[in-house]
Coordinates of C-alpha atoms in Angstrom, one line a residue:
M1488 CA 54.7 -94.7 40.6
I1489 CA 55.3 -94.1 44.3
T1490 CA 55.6 -90.3 43.7
V1491 CA 52.3 -90.2 41.9
T1492 CA 50.5 -92.1 44.7
Y1493 CA 52.1 -89.8 47.3
I1494 CA 50.9 -86.7 45.4
L1495 CA 47.4 -88.0 45.1
T1496 CA 47.3 -89.0 48.7
E1497 CA 48.4 -85.5 49.8
K1498 CA 45.8 -84.0 47.5
N1499 CA 43.1 -86.1 49.0
K1500 CA 44.1 -85.1 52.5
Q1501 CA 44.0 -81.4 51.5
V1502 CA 40.5 -81.8 50.0
K1503 CA 39.3 -83.7 53.1
R1504 CA 40.6 -80.9 55.4
K1505 CA 39.0 -78.3 53.2
N1506 CA 35.6 -80.2 53.4
Q1507 CA 35.9 -80.5 57.1
T1508 CA 36.6 -76.8 57.5
M1509 CA 33.6 -75.9 55.3
F1510 CA 31.4 -78.3 57.3
F1511 CA 32.6 -76.7 60.6
W1512 CA 31.7 -73.2 59.3
N1513 CA 28.4 -74.3 58.0
Q1514 CA 27.5 -75.8 61.4
I1515 CA 28.5 -72.5 63.0
M1516 CA 26.3 -70.5 60.7
I1517 CA 23.3 -72.9 61.2
S1518 CA 23.8 -72.6 65.0
L1519 CA 23.8 -68.8 64.8
L1520 CA 20.6 -68.8 62.7
I1521 CA 18.9 -71.0 65.2
V1522 CA 19.9 -68.8 68.1
F1523 CA 18.7 -65.7 66.3
S1524 CA 15.4 -67.4 65.5
I1525 CA 14.9 -68.4 69.1
Y1526 CA 15.8 -64.9 70.2
T1527 CA 13.2 -63.2 67.9
N1528 CA 10.5 -65.7 68.9
V1529 CA 11.1 -65.1 72.6
Y1530 CA 11.6 -61.4 72.5
G1531 CA 9.5 -60.4 69.6
Q1532 CA 10.3 -58.7 66.3
G1533 CA 10.3 -55.0 65.5
C1534 CA 10.6 -53.8 69.1
E1535 CA 12.8 -51.0 68.0
T1536 CA 10.0 -49.6 65.9
D1537 CA 7.4 -47.0 67.0
R1538 CA 4.8 -48.8 69.1
S1539 CA 2.3 -46.0 69.2
V1540 CA 0.3 -47.3 66.2
L1541 CA 0.2 -50.8 67.7
L1542 CA -0.6 -49.5 71.1
S1543 CA -3.8 -47.8 69.8
S1544 CA -5.4 -51.3 70.2
F1545 CA -4.7 -51.2 74.0
T1546 CA -5.5 -49.1 77.0
R1547 CA -2.7 -48.4 79.5
V1548 CA -4.0 -49.4 82.9
S1549 CA -1.0 -49.5 85.3
S1550 CA 2.7 -49.4 85.8
I1551 CA 4.6 -51.2 88.6
D1552 CA 8.3 -50.5 88.8
D1553 CA 9.6 -50.8 85.2
H1554 CA 6.6 -52.9 84.0
I1555 CA 3.8 -51.2 82.1
Y1556 CA 0.4 -53.0 81.8
Y1557 CA -2.1 -52.6 79.0
V1558 CA -5.6 -54.1 78.5
S1559 CA -6.7 -54.9 75.0
N1560 CA -9.5 -52.9 73.5
D1561 CA -10.6 -55.9 71.5
L1562 CA -12.3 -58.9 73.0
F1563 CA -10.2 -61.9 73.9
V1564 CA -10.5 -64.8 71.3
N1565 CA -8.0 -67.3 72.7
D1566 CA -4.7 -67.4 74.5
I1567 CA -2.6 -68.0 71.4
E1568 CA -3.9 -64.9 69.6
S1569 CA -3.7 -62.8 72.7
E1570 CA 0.0 -63.7 73.3
A1571 CA 0.7 -62.9 69.6
Q1572 CA -0.9 -59.5 70.0
C1573 CA 1.2 -58.8 73.2
K1574 CA 4.3 -59.8 71.3
S1575 CA 3.4 -57.4 68.5
I1576 CA 3.8 -54.6 71.0
C1577 CA 7.1 -56.1 72.4
G1578 CA 5.4 -57.6 75.5
T1579 CA 3.9 -60.7 76.9
L1580 CA 0.7 -61.6 78.6
A1581 CA 0.9 -60.1 82.1
I1582 CA 2.7 -62.3 84.7
I1583 CA 1.9 -62.0 88.4
N1584 CA 5.2 -62.2 90.3
N1585 CA 4.2 -61.3 93.8
L1586 CA 1.3 -60.3 96.1
A1587 CA 1.8 -56.5 95.5
E1588 CA 1.4 -57.0 91.7
L1589 CA -1.6 -59.3 92.2
E1590 CA -3.3 -56.7 94.5
S1591 CA -2.5 -53.8 92.2
L1592 CA -3.7 -55.6 89.0
N1593 CA -6.8 -56.9 90.8
R1594 CA -7.7 -53.2 91.7
V1595 CA -7.2 -52.3 88.0
V1596 CA -9.5 -55.0 86.8
T1597 CA -12.1 -54.1 89.5
Y1598 CA -12.1 -50.3 89.0
S1599 CA -10.7 -49.5 85.6
A1600 CA -10.5 -52.4 83.2
P1601 CA -13.0 -52.3 80.4
A1602 CA -14.1 -55.9 81.0
A1603 CA -15.2 -58.1 84.0
S1604 CA -12.6 -60.8 83.2
V1605 CA -9.1 -60.4 81.9
L1606 CA -6.7 -63.1 80.6
I1607 CA -3.2 -63.1 82.0
S1608 CA -0.2 -65.4 81.5
G1609 CA -0.6 -68.8 83.0
K1610 CA -1.3 -72.2 81.5
Y1611 CA -2.1 -75.5 83.1
R1612 CA -0.3 -78.6 82.0
S1613 CA -2.2 -81.8 82.8
Q1614 CA 1.0 -83.9 82.3
T1615 CA 2.7 -82.3 85.3
M1616 CA -0.5 -81.1 87.0
S1617 CA 0.9 -77.6 87.5
W1618 CA 0.7 -74.0 86.2
F1619 CA 3.4 -72.5 84.0
I1620 CA 4.0 -69.1 82.4
T1621 CA 2.3 -69.2 79.0
N1622 CA 4.5 -70.6 76.2
T1623 CA 7.4 -71.5 78.5
T1624 CA 8.5 -74.3 80.8
R1625 CA 8.9 -71.9 83.7
P1626 CA 6.7 -72.6 86.7
Y1627 CA 4.2 -69.8 87.5
P1628 CA 6.1 -67.5 90.0
F1629 CA 3.2 -66.5 92.3
M1630 CA -0.3 -68.0 92.7
R1631 CA -3.1 -66.9 94.9
W1632 CA -6.5 -68.2 94.0
A1633 CA -9.8 -66.3 94.2
T1634 CA -12.2 -67.6 96.9
G1635 CA -13.5 -71.0 95.9
R1636 CA -10.9 -71.6 93.2
P1637 CA -9.6 -73.7 91.6
V1638 CA -12.4 -76.1 91.0
P1639 CA -10.9 -79.5 90.1
E1640 CA -13.8 -80.4 87.8
D1641 CA -13.2 -77.2 85.8
I1642 CA -9.6 -78.0 85.3
A1643 CA -10.5 -81.5 84.3
N1644 CA -12.9 -80.0 81.7
G1645 CA -10.3 -77.8 80.0
Y1646 CA -10.2 -74.7 82.2
H1647 CA -6.4 -74.2 81.6
C1648 CA -5.8 -70.5 81.4
L1649 CA -5.6 -67.9 84.2
F1650 CA -7.8 -64.8 84.5
L1651 CA -8.2 -61.8 86.8
E1652 CA -11.8 -60.8 87.5
E1653 CA -13.4 -57.8 89.1
R1654 CA -14.1 -57.9 92.8
K1655 CA -12.0 -61.1 93.2
N1656 CA -8.8 -61.1 95.2
G1657 CA -6.9 -63.7 93.3
V1658 CA -6.8 -65.5 90.0
R1659 CA -9.2 -68.1 88.6
E1660 CA -9.1 -70.7 85.9
R1661 CA -11.2 -70.5 82.7
P1662 CA -11.1 -72.0 79.2
C1663 CA -8.4 -70.7 76.9
S1664 CA -11.0 -69.6 74.4
I1665 CA -14.3 -68.1 75.6
R1666 CA -17.2 -67.0 73.4
D1667 CA -19.9 -66.4 75.9
L1668 CA -18.2 -64.0 78.3
P1669 CA -16.8 -60.5 77.3
C1670 CA -13.2 -61.0 78.3
K1671 CA -10.1 -58.9 77.4
F1672 CA -6.5 -59.7 77.9
M1673 CA -3.6 -57.9 79.7
C1674 CA -0.1 -57.4 78.3
E1675 CA 3.0 -56.5 80.2
I1676 CA 5.9 -54.5 78.7
V1677 CA 9.2 -54.1 80.5
D1678 CA 10.2 -50.5 80.0

């Protein structure tokens, strides 16, 4: 009887170790899938494909260092759709990192952009009362407001996205979906 009990106990231990090992490898696989999913959401899908067809919906307007900037040929609908279209060409909404970029892109909007107002990356979060890079928790890296901006009442009324406008020397706040103003959006691709 003692021998049978010992054999069953050893068998149970082996099964338990096997189950623990399988659980460990399942957790590893799930973790890898989560990392891959996050990577494809952040960096876009299909970046290794030919972008020329996708880029036909955009006009190349500038390049600064290894960043290439495109303005949409279509009118801006909202910030979410605009960001998705930028991701489709393996980019993001344009981010202003310093004064040189701001001045260069302001000149583009003033002299060559096909719209008077252009959406760029930048989203206001009322919980923290600060501006962030769109779809991230990273604070906006550089901010210089156009004259007379921001207007606190506009921010309180939902003007939570950043725009460049012709003949302005800085950014301004506007609603994240505009129907009464012909706006475009600007994408940035790191080459």
